[in-house]
């Protein structure tokens, strides 16, 4: 069994949770959302590298950059 393929599921769940947290008015919850989104980006990059999905890698790196910017702005 290829355990790397199982990374898709936690990456997806964490991504959905992060977007949900980003909708909160509370600064702390939004900041947590950005951190969860970064975790999701890391999981997608690991999975994308393993399956050689280079478009996914590019997308996740771009989204991670945007998430880092968002996390800094919530401080």
PDB file of C-alpha atoms in Angstrom:
ATOM      1  CA  UNK A   1       0.000   0.000   0.000  1.00  0.00           C
ATOM      2  CA  UNK A   2       1.230   3.475  -0.893  1.00  0.00           C
ATOM      3  CA  UNK A   3       0.848   5.454   2.321  1.00  0.00           C
ATOM      4  CA  UNK A   4       1.766   8.731   0.638  1.00  0.00           C
ATOM      5  CA  UNK A   5      -1.572   8.646  -1.183  1.00  0.00           C
ATOM      6  CA  UNK A   6      -3.322   8.721   2.199  1.00  0.00           C
ATOM      7  CA  UNK A   7      -1.900  12.236   2.744  1.00  0.00           C
ATOM      8  CA  UNK A   8      -4.602  13.596   0.452  1.00  0.00           C
ATOM      9  CA  UNK A   9      -7.292  13.037   3.078  1.00  0.00           C
ATOM     10  CA  UNK A  10      -5.818  14.887   6.046  1.00  0.00           C
ATOM     11  CA  UNK A  11      -4.634  17.621   3.651  1.00  0.00           C
ATOM     12  CA  UNK A  12      -8.192  18.060   2.390  1.00  0.00           C
ATOM     13  CA  UNK A  13      -9.770  18.015   5.859  1.00  0.00           C
ATOM     14  CA  UNK A  14      -7.218  20.480   7.251  1.00  0.00           C
ATOM     15  CA  UNK A  15      -7.729  22.728   4.222  1.00  0.00           C
ATOM     16  CA  UNK A  16     -11.500  22.803   4.753  1.00  0.00           C
ATOM     17  CA  UNK A  17     -11.046  23.484   8.474  1.00  0.00           C
ATOM     18  CA  UNK A  18      -8.607  26.295   7.717  1.00  0.00           C
ATOM     19  CA  UNK A  19     -11.060  28.036   5.379  1.00  0.00           C
ATOM     20  CA  UNK A  20     -13.778  27.690   8.010  1.00  0.00           C
ATOM     21  CA  UNK A  21     -11.500  29.283  10.626  1.00  0.00           C
ATOM     22  CA  UNK A  22     -10.638  32.129   8.254  1.00  0.00           C
ATOM     23  CA  UNK A  23     -14.290  33.232   8.263  1.00  0.00           C
ATOM     24  CA  UNK A  24     -14.218  34.111  11.984  1.00  0.00           C
ATOM     25  CA  UNK A  25     -14.180  37.719  13.145  1.00  0.00           C
ATOM     26  CA  UNK A  26     -11.754  36.900  15.976  1.00  0.00           C
ATOM     27  CA  UNK A  27      -8.170  37.608  15.017  1.00  0.00           C
ATOM     28  CA  UNK A  28      -6.884  34.537  16.874  1.00  0.00           C
ATOM     29  CA  UNK A  29      -9.204  32.184  14.967  1.00  0.00           C
ATOM     30  CA  UNK A  30      -8.220  33.721  11.618  1.00  0.00           C
ATOM     31  CA  UNK A  31      -4.544  33.385  12.518  1.00  0.00           C
ATOM     32  CA  UNK A  32      -5.127  29.724  13.407  1.00  0.00           C
ATOM     33  CA  UNK A  33      -6.829  29.325  10.029  1.00  0.00           C
ATOM     34  CA  UNK A  34      -3.745  30.620   8.250  1.00  0.00           C
ATOM     35  CA  UNK A  35      -1.532  28.239  10.232  1.00  0.00           C
ATOM     36  CA  UNK A  36      -3.793  25.291   9.396  1.00  0.00           C
ATOM     37  CA  UNK A  37      -3.719  26.342   5.772  1.00  0.00           C
ATOM     38  CA  UNK A  38       0.090  26.295   5.845  1.00  0.00           C
ATOM     39  CA  UNK A  39       0.000  22.798   7.327  1.00  0.00           C
ATOM     40  CA  UNK A  40      -2.315  21.763   4.518  1.00  0.00           C
ATOM     41  CA  UNK A  41       0.104  23.282   1.990  1.00  0.00           C
ATOM     42  CA  UNK A  42       2.947  21.214   3.440  1.00  0.00           C
ATOM     43  CA  UNK A  43       0.912  18.004   3.217  1.00  0.00           C
ATOM     44  CA  UNK A  44      -0.101  18.748  -0.383  1.00  0.00           C
ATOM     45  CA  UNK A  45       3.519  19.482  -1.319  1.00  0.00           C
ATOM     46  CA  UNK A  46       4.654  16.160   0.167  1.00  0.00           C
ATOM     47  CA  UNK A  47       1.923  14.329  -1.715  1.00  0.00           C
ATOM     48  CA  UNK A  48       2.489  16.291  -4.931  1.00  0.00           C
ATOM     49  CA  UNK A  49       6.218  15.613  -4.867  1.00  0.00           C
ATOM     50  CA  UNK A  50       5.595  11.899  -4.371  1.00  0.00           C
ATOM     51  CA  UNK A  51       3.200  11.596  -7.323  1.00  0.00           C
ATOM     52  CA  UNK A  52       5.132  14.146  -9.433  1.00  0.00           C
ATOM     53  CA  UNK A  53       2.131  16.472  -9.674  1.00  0.00           C
ATOM     54  CA  UNK A  54       4.175  19.562 -10.420  1.00  0.00           C
ATOM     55  CA  UNK A  55       1.202  21.837 -11.028  1.00  0.00           C
ATOM     56  CA  UNK A  56      -0.021  20.985  -7.515  1.00  0.00           C
ATOM     57  CA  UNK A  57       3.437  21.836  -6.171  1.00  0.00           C
ATOM     58  CA  UNK A  58       3.392  25.210  -7.898  1.00  0.00           C
ATOM     59  CA  UNK A  59      -0.112  25.957  -6.678  1.00  0.00           C
ATOM     60  CA  UNK A  60       0.698  25.019  -3.098  1.00  0.00           C
ATOM     61  CA  UNK A  61       3.857  27.119  -3.060  1.00  0.00           C
ATOM     62  CA  UNK A  62       1.884  30.107  -4.348  1.00  0.00           C
ATOM     63  CA  UNK A  63      -0.877  29.524  -1.796  1.00  0.00           C
ATOM     64  CA  UNK A  64       1.682  29.123   0.993  1.00  0.00           C
ATOM     65  CA  UNK A  65       3.156  32.499   0.063  1.00  0.00           C
ATOM     66  CA  UNK A  66      -0.298  34.080   0.235  1.00  0.00           C
ATOM     67  CA  UNK A  67      -0.991  32.326   3.547  1.00  0.00           C
ATOM     68  CA  UNK A  68       2.259  33.590   5.058  1.00  0.00           C
ATOM     69  CA  UNK A  69       1.275  37.108   4.000  1.00  0.00           C
ATOM     70  CA  UNK A  70      -2.164  36.634   5.549  1.00  0.00           C
ATOM     71  CA  UNK A  71      -0.724  35.273   8.794  1.00  0.00           C
ATOM     72  CA  UNK A  72       1.590  38.273   9.087  1.00  0.00           C
ATOM     73  CA  UNK A  73      -1.278  40.681   8.520  1.00  0.00           C
ATOM     74  CA  UNK A  74      -3.352  39.123  11.316  1.00  0.00           C
ATOM     75  CA  UNK A  75      -0.613  39.841  13.882  1.00  0.00           C
TER      76      UNK A  75
END
